[in-house]
mmCIF file of C-alpha atoms in Angstrom:
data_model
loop_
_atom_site.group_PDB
_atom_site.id
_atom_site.type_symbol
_atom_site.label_atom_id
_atom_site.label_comp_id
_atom_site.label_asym_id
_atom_site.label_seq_id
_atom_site.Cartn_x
_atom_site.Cartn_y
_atom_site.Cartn_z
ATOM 1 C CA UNK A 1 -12.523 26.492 14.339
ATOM 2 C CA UNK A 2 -9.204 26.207 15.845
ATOM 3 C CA UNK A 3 -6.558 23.502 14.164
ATOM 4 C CA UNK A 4 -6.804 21.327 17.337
ATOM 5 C CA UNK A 5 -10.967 21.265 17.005
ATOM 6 C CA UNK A 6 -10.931 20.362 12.967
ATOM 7 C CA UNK A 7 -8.729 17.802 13.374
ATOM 8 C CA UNK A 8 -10.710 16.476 16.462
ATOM 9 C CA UNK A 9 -14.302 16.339 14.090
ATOM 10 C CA UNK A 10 -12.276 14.826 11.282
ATOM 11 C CA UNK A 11 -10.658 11.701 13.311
ATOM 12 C CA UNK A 12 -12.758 8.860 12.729
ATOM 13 C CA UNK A 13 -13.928 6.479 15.860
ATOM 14 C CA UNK A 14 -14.130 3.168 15.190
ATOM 15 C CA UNK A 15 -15.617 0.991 17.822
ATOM 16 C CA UNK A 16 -13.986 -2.198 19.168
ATOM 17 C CA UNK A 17 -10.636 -2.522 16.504
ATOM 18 C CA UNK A 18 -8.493 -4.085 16.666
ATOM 19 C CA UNK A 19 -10.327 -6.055 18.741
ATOM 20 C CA UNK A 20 -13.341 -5.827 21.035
ATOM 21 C CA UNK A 21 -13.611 -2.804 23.781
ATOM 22 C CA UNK A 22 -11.115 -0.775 22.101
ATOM 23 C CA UNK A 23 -12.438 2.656 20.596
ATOM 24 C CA UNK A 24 -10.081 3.116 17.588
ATOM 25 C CA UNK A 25 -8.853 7.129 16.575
ATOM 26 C CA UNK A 26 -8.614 6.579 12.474
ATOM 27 C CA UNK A 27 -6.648 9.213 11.530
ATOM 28 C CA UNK A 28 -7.021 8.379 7.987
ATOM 29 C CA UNK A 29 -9.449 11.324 6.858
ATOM 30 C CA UNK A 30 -6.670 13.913 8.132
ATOM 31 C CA UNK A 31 -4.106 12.395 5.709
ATOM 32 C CA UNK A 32 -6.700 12.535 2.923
ATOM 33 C CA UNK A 33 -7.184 16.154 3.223
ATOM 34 C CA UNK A 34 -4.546 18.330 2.505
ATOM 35 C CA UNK A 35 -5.699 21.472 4.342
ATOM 36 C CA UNK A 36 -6.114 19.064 7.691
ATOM 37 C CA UNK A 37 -2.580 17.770 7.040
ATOM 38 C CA UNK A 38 -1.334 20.953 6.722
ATOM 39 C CA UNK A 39 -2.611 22.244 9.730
ATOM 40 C CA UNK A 40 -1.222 19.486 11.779
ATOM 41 C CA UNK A 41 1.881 19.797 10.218
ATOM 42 C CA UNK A 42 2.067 23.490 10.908
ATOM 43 C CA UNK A 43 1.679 22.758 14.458
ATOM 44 C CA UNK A 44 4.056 19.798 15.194
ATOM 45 C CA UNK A 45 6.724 22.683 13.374
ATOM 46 C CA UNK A 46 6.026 25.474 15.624
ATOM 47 C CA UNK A 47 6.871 22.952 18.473
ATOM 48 C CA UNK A 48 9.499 21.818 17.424
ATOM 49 C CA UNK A 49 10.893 25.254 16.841
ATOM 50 C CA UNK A 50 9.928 26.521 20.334
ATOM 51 C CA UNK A 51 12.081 23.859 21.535
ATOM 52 C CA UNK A 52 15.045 24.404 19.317
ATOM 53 C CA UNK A 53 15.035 20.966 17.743
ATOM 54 C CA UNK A 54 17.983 19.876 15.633
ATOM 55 C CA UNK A 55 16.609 16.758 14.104
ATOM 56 C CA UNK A 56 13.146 14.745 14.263
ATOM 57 C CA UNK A 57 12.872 10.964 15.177
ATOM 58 C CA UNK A 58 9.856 9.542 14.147
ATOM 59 C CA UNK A 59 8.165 6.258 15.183
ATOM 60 C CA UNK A 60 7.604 3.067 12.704
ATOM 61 C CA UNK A 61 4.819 3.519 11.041
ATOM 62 C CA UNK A 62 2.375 6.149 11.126
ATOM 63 C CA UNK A 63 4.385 8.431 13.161
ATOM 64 C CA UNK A 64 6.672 8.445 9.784
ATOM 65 C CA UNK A 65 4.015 10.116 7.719
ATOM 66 C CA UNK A 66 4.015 13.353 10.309
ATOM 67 C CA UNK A 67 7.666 13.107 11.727
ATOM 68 C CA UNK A 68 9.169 13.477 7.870
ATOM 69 C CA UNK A 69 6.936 15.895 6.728
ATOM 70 C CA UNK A 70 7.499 18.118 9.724
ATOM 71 C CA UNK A 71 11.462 17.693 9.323
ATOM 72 C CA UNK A 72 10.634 18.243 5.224
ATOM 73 C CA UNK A 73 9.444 21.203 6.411
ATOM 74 C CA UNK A 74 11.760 22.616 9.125
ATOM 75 C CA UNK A 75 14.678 21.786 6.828
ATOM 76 C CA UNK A 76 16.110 19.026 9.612
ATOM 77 C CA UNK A 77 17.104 15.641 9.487
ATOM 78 C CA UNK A 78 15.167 12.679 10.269
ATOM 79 C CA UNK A 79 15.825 9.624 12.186
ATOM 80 C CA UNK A 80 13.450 6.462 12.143
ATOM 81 C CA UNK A 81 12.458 4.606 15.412
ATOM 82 C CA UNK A 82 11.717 1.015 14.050
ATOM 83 C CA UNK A 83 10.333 -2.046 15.290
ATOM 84 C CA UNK A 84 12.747 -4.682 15.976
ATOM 85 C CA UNK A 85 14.743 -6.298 12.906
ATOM 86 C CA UNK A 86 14.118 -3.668 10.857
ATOM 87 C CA UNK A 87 16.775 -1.723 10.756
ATOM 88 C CA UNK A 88 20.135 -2.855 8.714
ATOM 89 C CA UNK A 89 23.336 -0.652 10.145
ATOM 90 C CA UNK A 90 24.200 -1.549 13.877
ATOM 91 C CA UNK A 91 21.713 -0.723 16.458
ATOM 92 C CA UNK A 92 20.530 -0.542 20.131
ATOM 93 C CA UNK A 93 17.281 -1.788 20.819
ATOM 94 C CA UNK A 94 15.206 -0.897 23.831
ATOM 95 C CA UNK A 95 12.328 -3.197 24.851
ATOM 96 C CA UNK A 96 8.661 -1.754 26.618
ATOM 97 C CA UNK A 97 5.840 -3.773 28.256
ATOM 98 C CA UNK A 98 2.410 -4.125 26.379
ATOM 99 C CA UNK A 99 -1.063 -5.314 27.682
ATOM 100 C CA UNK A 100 0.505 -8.768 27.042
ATOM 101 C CA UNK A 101 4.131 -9.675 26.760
ATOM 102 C CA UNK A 102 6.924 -7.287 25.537
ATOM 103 C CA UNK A 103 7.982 -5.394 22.152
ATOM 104 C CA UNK A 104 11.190 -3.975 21.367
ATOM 105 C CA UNK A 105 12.235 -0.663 18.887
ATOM 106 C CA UNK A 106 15.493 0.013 17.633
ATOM 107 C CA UNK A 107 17.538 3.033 16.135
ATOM 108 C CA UNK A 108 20.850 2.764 14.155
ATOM 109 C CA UNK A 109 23.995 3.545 16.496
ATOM 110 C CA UNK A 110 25.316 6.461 14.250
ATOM 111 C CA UNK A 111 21.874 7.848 14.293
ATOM 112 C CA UNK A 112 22.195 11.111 16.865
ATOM 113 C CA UNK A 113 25.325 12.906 17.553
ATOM 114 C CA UNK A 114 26.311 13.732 20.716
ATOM 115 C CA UNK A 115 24.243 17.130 22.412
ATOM 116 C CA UNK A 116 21.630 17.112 19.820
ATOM 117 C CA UNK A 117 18.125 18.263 20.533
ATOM 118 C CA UNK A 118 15.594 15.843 19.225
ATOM 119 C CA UNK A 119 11.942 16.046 18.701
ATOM 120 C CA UNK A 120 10.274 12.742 19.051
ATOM 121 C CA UNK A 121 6.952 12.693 16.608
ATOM 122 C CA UNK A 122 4.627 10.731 16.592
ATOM 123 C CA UNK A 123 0.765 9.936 15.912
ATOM 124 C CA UNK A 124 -0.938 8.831 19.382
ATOM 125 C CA UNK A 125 0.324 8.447 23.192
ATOM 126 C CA UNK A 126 -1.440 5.840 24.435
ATOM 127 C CA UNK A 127 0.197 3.906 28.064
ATOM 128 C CA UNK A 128 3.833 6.314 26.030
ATOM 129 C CA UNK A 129 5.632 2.682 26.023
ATOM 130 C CA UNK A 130 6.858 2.935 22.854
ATOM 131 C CA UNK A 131 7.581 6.977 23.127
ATOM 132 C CA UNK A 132 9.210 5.889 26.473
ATOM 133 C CA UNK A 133 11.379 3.270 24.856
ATOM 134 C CA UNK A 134 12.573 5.706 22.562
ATOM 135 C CA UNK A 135 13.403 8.270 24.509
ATOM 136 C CA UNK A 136 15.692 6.224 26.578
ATOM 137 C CA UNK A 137 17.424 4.990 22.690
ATOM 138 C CA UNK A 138 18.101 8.619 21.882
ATOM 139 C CA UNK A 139 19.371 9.138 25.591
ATOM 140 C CA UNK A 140 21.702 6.570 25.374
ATOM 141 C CA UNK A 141 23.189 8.266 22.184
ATOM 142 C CA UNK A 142 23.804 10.945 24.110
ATOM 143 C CA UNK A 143 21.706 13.324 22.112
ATOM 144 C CA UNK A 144 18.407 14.679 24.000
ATOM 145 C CA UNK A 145 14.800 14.488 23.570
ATOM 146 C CA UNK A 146 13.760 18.475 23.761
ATOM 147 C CA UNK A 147 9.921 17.902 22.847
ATOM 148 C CA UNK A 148 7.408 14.940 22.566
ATOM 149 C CA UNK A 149 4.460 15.488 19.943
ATOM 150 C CA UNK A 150 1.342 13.314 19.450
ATOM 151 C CA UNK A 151 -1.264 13.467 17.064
ATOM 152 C CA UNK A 152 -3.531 12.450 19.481
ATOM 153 C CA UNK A 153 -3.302 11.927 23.452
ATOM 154 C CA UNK A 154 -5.621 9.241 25.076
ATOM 155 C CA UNK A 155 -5.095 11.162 28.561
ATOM 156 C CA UNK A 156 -6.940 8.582 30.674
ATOM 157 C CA UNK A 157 -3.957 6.106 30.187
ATOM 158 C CA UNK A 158 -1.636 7.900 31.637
ATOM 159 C CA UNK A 159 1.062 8.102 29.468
ATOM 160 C CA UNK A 160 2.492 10.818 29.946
ATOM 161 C CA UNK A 161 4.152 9.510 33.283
ATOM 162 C CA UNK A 162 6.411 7.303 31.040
ATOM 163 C CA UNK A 163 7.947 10.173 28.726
ATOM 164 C CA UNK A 164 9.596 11.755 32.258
ATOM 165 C CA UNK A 165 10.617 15.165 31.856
ATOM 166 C CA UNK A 166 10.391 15.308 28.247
ATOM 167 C CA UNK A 167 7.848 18.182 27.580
ATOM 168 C CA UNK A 168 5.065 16.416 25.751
ATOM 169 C CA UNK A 169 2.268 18.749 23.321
ATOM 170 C CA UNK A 170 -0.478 16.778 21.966
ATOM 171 C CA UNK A 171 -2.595 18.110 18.971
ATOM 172 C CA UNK A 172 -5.664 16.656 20.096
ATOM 173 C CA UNK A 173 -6.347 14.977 23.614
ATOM 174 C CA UNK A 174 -9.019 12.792 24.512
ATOM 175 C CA UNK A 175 -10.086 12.117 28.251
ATOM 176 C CA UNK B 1 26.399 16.437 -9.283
ATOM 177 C CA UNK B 2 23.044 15.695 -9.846
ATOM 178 C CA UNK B 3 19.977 14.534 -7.176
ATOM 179 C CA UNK B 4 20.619 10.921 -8.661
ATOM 180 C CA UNK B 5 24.060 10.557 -8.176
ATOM 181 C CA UNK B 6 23.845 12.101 -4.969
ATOM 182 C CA UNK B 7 21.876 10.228 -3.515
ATOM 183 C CA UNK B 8 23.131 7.040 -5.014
ATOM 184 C CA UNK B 9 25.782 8.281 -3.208
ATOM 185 C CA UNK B 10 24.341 8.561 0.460
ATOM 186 C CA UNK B 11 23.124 4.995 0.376
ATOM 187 C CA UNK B 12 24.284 2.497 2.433
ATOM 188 C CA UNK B 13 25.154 -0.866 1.494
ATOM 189 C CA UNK B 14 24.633 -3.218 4.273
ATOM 190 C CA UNK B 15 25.639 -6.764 3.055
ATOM 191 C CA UNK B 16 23.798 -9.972 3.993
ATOM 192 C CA UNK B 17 20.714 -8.030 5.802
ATOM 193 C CA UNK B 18 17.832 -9.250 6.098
ATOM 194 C CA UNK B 19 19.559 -12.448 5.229
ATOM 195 C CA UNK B 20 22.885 -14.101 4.119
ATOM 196 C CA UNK B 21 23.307 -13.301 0.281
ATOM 197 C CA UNK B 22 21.378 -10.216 0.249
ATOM 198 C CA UNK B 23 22.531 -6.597 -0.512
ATOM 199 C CA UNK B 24 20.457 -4.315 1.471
ATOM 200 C CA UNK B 25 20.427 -0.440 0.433
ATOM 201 C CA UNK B 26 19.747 1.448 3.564
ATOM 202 C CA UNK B 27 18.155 4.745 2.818
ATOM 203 C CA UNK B 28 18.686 6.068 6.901
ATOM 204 C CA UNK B 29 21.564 8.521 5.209
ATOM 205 C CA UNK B 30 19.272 10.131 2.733
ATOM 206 C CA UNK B 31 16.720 10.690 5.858
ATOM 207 C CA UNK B 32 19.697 12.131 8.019
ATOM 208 C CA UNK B 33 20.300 14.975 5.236
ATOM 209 C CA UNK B 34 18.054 17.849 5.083
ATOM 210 C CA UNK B 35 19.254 18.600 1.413
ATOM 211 C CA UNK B 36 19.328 15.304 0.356
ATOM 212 C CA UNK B 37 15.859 14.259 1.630
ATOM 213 C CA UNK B 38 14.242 17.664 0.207
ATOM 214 C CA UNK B 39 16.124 16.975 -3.463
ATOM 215 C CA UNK B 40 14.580 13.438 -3.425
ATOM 216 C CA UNK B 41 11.170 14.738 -2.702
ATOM 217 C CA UNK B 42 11.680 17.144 -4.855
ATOM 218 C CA UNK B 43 12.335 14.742 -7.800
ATOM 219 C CA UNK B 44 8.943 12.755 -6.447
ATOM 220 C CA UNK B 45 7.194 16.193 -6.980
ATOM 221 C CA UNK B 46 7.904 16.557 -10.187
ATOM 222 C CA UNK B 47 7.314 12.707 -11.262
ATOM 223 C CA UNK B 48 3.428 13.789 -9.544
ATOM 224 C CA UNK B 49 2.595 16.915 -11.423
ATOM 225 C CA UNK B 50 3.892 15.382 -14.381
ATOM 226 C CA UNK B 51 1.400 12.814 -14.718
ATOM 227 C CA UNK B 52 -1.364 15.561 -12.753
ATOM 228 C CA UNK B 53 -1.553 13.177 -9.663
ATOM 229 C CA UNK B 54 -4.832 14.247 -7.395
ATOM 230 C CA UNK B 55 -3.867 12.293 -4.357
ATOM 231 C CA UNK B 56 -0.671 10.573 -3.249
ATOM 232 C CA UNK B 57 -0.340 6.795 -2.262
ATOM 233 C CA UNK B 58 2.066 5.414 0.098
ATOM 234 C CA UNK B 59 3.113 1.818 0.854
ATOM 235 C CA UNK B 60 3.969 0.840 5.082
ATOM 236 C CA UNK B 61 6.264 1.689 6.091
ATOM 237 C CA UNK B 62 8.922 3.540 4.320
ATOM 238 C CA UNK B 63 6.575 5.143 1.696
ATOM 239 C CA UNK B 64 5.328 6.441 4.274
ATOM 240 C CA UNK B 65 8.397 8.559 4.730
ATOM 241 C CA UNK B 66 8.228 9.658 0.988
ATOM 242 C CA UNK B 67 4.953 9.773 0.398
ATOM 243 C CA UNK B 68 3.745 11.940 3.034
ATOM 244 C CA UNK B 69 5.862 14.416 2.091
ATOM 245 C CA UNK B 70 5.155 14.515 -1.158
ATOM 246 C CA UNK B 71 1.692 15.008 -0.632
ATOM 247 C CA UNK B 72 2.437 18.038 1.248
ATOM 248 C CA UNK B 73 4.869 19.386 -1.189
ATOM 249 C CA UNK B 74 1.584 19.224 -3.970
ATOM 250 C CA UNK B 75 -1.237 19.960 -1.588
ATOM 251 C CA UNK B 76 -2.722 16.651 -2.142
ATOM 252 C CA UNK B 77 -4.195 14.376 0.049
ATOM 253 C CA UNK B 78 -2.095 11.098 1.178
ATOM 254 C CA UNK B 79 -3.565 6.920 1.339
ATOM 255 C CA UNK B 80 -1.545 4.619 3.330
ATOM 256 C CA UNK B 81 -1.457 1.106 1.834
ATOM 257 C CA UNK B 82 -1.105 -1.117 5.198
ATOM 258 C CA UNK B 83 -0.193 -4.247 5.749
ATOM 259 C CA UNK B 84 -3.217 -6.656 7.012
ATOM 260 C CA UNK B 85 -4.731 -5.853 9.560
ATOM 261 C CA UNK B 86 -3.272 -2.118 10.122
ATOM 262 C CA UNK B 87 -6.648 -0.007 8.797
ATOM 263 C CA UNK B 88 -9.401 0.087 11.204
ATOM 264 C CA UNK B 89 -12.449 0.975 8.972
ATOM 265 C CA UNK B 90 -13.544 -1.075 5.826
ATOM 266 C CA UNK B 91 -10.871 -2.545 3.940
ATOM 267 C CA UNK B 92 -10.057 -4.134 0.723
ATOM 268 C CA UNK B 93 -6.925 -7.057 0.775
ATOM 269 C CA UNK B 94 -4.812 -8.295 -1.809
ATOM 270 C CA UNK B 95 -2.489 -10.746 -1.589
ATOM 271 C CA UNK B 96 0.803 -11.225 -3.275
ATOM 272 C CA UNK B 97 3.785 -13.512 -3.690
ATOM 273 C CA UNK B 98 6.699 -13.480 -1.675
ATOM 274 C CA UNK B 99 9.779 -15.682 -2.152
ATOM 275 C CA UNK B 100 8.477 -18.290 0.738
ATOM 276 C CA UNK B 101 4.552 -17.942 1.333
ATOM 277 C CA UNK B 102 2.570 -14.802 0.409
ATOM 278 C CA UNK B 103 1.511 -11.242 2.259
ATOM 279 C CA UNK B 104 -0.972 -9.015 1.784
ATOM 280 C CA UNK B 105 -1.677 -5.636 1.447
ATOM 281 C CA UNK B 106 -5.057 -3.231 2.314
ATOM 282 C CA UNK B 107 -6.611 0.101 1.705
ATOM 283 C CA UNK B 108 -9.825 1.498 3.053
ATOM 284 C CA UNK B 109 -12.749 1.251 0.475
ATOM 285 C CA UNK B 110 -13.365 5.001 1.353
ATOM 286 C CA UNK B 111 -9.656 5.702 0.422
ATOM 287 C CA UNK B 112 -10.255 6.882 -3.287
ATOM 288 C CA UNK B 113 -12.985 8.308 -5.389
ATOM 289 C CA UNK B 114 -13.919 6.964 -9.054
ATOM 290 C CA UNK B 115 -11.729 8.249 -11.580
ATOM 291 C CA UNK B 116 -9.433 9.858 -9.542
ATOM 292 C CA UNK B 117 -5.831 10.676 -10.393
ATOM 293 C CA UNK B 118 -3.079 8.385 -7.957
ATOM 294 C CA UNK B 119 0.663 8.852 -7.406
ATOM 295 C CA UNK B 120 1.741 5.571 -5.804
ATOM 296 C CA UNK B 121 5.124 6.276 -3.621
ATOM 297 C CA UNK B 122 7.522 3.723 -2.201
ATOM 298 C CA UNK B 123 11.128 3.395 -1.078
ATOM 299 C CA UNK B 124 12.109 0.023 -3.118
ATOM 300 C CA UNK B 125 10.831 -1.521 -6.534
ATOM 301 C CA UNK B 126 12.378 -5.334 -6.274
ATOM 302 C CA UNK B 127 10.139 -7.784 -7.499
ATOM 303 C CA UNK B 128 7.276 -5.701 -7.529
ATOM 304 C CA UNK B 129 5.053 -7.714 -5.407
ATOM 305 C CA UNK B 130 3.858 -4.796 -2.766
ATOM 306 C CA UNK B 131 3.220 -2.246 -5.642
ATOM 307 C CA UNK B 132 1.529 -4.200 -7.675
ATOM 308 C CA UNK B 133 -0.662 -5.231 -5.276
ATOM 309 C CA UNK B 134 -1.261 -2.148 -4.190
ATOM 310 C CA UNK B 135 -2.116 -0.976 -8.267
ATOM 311 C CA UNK B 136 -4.778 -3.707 -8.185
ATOM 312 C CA UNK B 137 -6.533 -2.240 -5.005
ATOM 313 C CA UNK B 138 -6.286 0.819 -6.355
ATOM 314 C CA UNK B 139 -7.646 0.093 -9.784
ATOM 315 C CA UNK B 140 -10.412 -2.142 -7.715
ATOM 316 C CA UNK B 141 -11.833 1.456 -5.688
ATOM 317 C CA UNK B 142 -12.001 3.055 -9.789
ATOM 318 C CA UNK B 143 -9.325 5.104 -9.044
ATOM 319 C CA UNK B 144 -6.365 4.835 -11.406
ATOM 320 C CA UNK B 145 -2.696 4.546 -11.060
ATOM 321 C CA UNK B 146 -0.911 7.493 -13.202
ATOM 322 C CA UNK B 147 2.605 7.349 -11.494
ATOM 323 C CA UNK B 148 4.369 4.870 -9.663
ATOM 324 C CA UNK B 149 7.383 6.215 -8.270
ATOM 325 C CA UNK B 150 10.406 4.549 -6.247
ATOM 326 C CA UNK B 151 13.568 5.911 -4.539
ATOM 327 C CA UNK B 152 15.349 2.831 -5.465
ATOM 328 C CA UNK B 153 15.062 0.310 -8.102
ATOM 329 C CA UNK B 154 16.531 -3.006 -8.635
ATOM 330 C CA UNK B 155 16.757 -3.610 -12.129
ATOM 331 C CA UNK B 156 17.700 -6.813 -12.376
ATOM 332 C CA UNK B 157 14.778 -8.467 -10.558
ATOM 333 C CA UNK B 158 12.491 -7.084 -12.641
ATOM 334 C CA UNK B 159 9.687 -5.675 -10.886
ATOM 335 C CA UNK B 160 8.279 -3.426 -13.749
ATOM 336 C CA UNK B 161 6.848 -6.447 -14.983
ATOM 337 C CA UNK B 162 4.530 -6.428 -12.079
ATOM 338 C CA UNK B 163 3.424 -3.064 -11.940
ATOM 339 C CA UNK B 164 1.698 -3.473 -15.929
ATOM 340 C CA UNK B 165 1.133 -0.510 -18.121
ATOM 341 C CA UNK B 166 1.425 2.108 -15.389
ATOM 342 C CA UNK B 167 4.584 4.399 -15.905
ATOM 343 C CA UNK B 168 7.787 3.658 -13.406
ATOM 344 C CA UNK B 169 10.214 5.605 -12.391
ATOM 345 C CA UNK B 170 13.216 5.714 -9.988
ATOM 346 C CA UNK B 171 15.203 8.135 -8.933
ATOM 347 C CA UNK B 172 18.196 6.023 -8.323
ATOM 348 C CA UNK B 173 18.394 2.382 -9.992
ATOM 349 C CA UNK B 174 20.497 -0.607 -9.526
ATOM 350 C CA UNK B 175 21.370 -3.441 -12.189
#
């Protein structure tokens, strides 16, 4: 089995969290197995090689578990994308639409240097609003988003469309 | 100089964050270093195999960070401990104190197996509230806390207290 196809049999479904109609992707059982982890890691580092990344952002919360491991081990830095009011050190905050009202993520001003490549990590693309707020952060600090990688992709939502023409790589896509 | 005084170092002090009064120790610089961030986790590493950790835990959202990594340093497998309402399959809660009100904490019931060996990872022991929550719900799956490791400590609020007769230890501590 390819790395894409083990981690798709080891992602958990879980029917109607967090709340009724929605088919949950529990990516706890690839955490809990090293190999698994591994594997995913090993992937997320040959993309961000490919594309020459200088430094990894990684979204609050569970894209933090793959985005520092991958920067761990690529030898890079690693920037957090955090929900609002979370960060401490000036910031710039961009805010993206959900099913109902608004939410906001930050990153520190002094986070990117000017020219740098970023890859943006993190676990699932969904509608990409949050991956699509982010990118626009790390744009405005003049640095630039060279690859977008997902865990997972739910493809049917579309979210790609919001990333632009950020080349986006998903481990594991489902229709 | 050594890891501890570097990193003591890199860390920010960002004064009256969250709040007026408080002393916030921003760990973004420690992230941002490639060295710096692979000499912390390498300290974490050895704190594990030490005590023969078999899986690493890792408290939302900045353990995450830590913790993750870790686990892939050792080959073990990684638990998140979420904040309510975060885990989509079977959970177990436990609340604890904060200064106004209370939180609570969760694993999956499926997170640990009896008599298993566990590393518990965060960013920040302060009053020990979150990590000795999480001990309890770790204790409460038969698993057993052999480690609990912090990037920062601060001494003076005690949090040891909380975490009872399982072994602390921070790489950088504050009085």
């Amino acid at each position: 089995m390819n790395t894409s196809t083990q981690l798709r049999s080891a992602i958990r479904d879980i029917p109607d969290f967090p709340k009724p109609g929605i088919l949950f992707r529990d990516i706890t059982p690839v955490l809990a197995s090293a190999p698994l982890f591994r594997a995913a890691i090993a992937e997320f580092a040959n993309i961000c090689r490919e594309a020459n990344a200088e430094k990894i952002a990684g979204i609050d919360a569970r894209g933090f578990l793959f985005g520092a491991t991958v920067a761990y081990e690529l030898g890079l830095g690693f920037v957090p994308v955090r929900k609002k009011g979370k960060l401490p050190f000036h910031t710039i905050a961009q805010s993206y639409d959900l099913e109902y009202g608004s939410s906001e993520v930050e990153i520190h001003t002094d986070a990117f240097e000017k020219g740098e490549k970023i890859a943006l990590i993190d676990d699932l693309l969904a509608t990409g609003g949050t991956a699509g707020a982010a990118i626009k952060l790390i744009d405005q600090s003049g640095a630039h988003v060279v690859a977008a990688a997902f865990l997972i992709e739910l493809a049917d939502l579309g979210g790609r469309k919001a990333l632009g023409d950020v080349p986006v790589t998903a481990l594991v896509s489902y229709a």
